[in-house]
XYZ file of C-alpha atoms in Angstrom:
117
model
C 26.445 33.453 40.750
C 25.393 35.913 38.056
C 26.803 39.436 37.861
C 25.229 42.315 35.926
C 27.696 44.613 34.177
C 27.450 47.560 31.825
C 27.863 46.034 28.352
C 27.685 49.212 26.292
C 27.380 52.967 26.684
C 26.817 55.997 24.482
C 28.392 58.777 26.520
C 27.051 62.341 26.493
C 24.952 62.136 23.344
C 23.166 65.357 22.447
C 19.382 65.156 22.268
C 18.325 66.870 19.029
C 14.679 65.776 19.222
C 11.934 64.545 21.518
C 8.530 63.429 20.232
C 5.824 63.008 22.845
C 3.359 61.621 20.295
C 5.565 58.823 18.930
C 5.379 55.293 20.332
C 7.728 55.140 23.331
C 11.405 54.356 22.875
C 14.743 55.977 22.163
C 15.750 56.199 18.512
C 19.523 56.000 18.079
C 21.643 56.386 14.933
C 22.427 52.866 13.634
C 26.198 53.576 13.723
C 26.004 54.465 17.429
C 23.971 51.315 18.101
C 26.469 49.076 16.352
C 29.538 50.677 17.947
C 27.998 50.449 21.415
C 26.830 46.871 20.964
C 23.159 47.726 21.385
C 20.395 45.551 19.933
C 17.112 46.926 18.597
C 14.369 46.555 21.257
C 16.976 46.107 23.999
C 16.127 47.688 27.337
C 18.402 50.616 28.208
C 18.831 53.021 31.074
C 19.097 56.703 30.215
C 20.754 59.312 32.414
C 20.033 62.983 31.712
C 23.284 64.785 32.513
C 21.499 68.152 32.736
C 18.748 67.207 35.209
C 19.932 64.013 36.872
C 16.799 62.181 35.694
C 17.247 58.422 35.241
C 14.780 56.322 33.308
C 14.482 53.228 31.159
C 13.035 52.434 27.744
C 13.922 50.330 24.717
C 16.011 51.063 21.635
C 14.855 51.519 18.056
C 17.221 52.313 15.223
C 17.481 55.561 13.322
C 19.212 55.973 9.955
C 22.981 55.512 10.031
C 24.831 58.817 9.938
C 21.757 60.821 10.949
C 23.124 61.724 14.394
C 19.679 60.933 15.782
C 19.257 60.330 19.475
C 15.562 60.945 19.976
C 13.297 60.328 22.929
C 9.783 59.196 22.085
C 6.518 58.844 23.969
C 6.478 59.415 27.721
C 10.289 59.623 27.915
C 10.121 62.797 25.816
C 8.929 64.567 28.983
C 12.195 63.724 30.768
C 14.606 65.715 28.587
C 14.537 68.632 26.183
C 16.452 69.115 22.938
C 20.017 70.101 23.737
C 20.287 67.959 26.883
C 23.213 65.550 27.131
C 22.281 61.910 27.699
C 24.151 58.788 28.708
C 22.562 55.607 27.343
C 23.604 52.339 29.012
C 22.811 48.682 28.328
C 23.568 45.880 30.768
C 24.177 42.134 30.451
C 24.428 39.302 32.934
C 27.593 37.209 33.176
C 28.893 34.387 35.294
C 31.842 35.291 37.503
C 34.510 33.993 35.097
C 32.987 35.922 32.158
C 32.635 39.079 34.267
C 36.326 39.092 35.137
C 37.401 39.296 31.478
C 34.529 41.251 29.918
C 35.154 44.812 28.696
C 32.227 47.113 27.834
C 31.935 49.050 24.587
C 32.002 52.776 25.344
C 31.172 55.245 22.585
C 31.966 58.911 23.094
C 30.440 61.441 20.722
C 30.803 65.093 19.800
C 28.012 67.695 19.907
C 26.482 66.334 16.694
C 26.578 62.708 17.893
C 29.493 61.743 15.672
C 31.796 59.131 17.163
C 35.013 60.529 18.611
C 38.254 58.618 18.002
C 39.791 56.555 20.764
């Protein structure tokens, strides 16, 4: 049996930018990607805390330390700058792996800087 679990999450990131005319994706600060265990081009689910919208896209990296969390292409229509987003990646595990696995959860402040703890 295979079980799908949340492997990583960026919790309540602020959306500073959305670019309808950029190739579709979500650009995320490299530091946030690394801390959350995300891989460039990985499929992610995005939850807009403000509207309840849920949608998927893939990840591209933004410069480390930039604080960038930017929606691109069609996804830019699903949130506006200032919205809070939760970005989640999933992985599939066998039952034994699932019982011991712990996801990487990254909480950020209003400027998308990683909070301690």
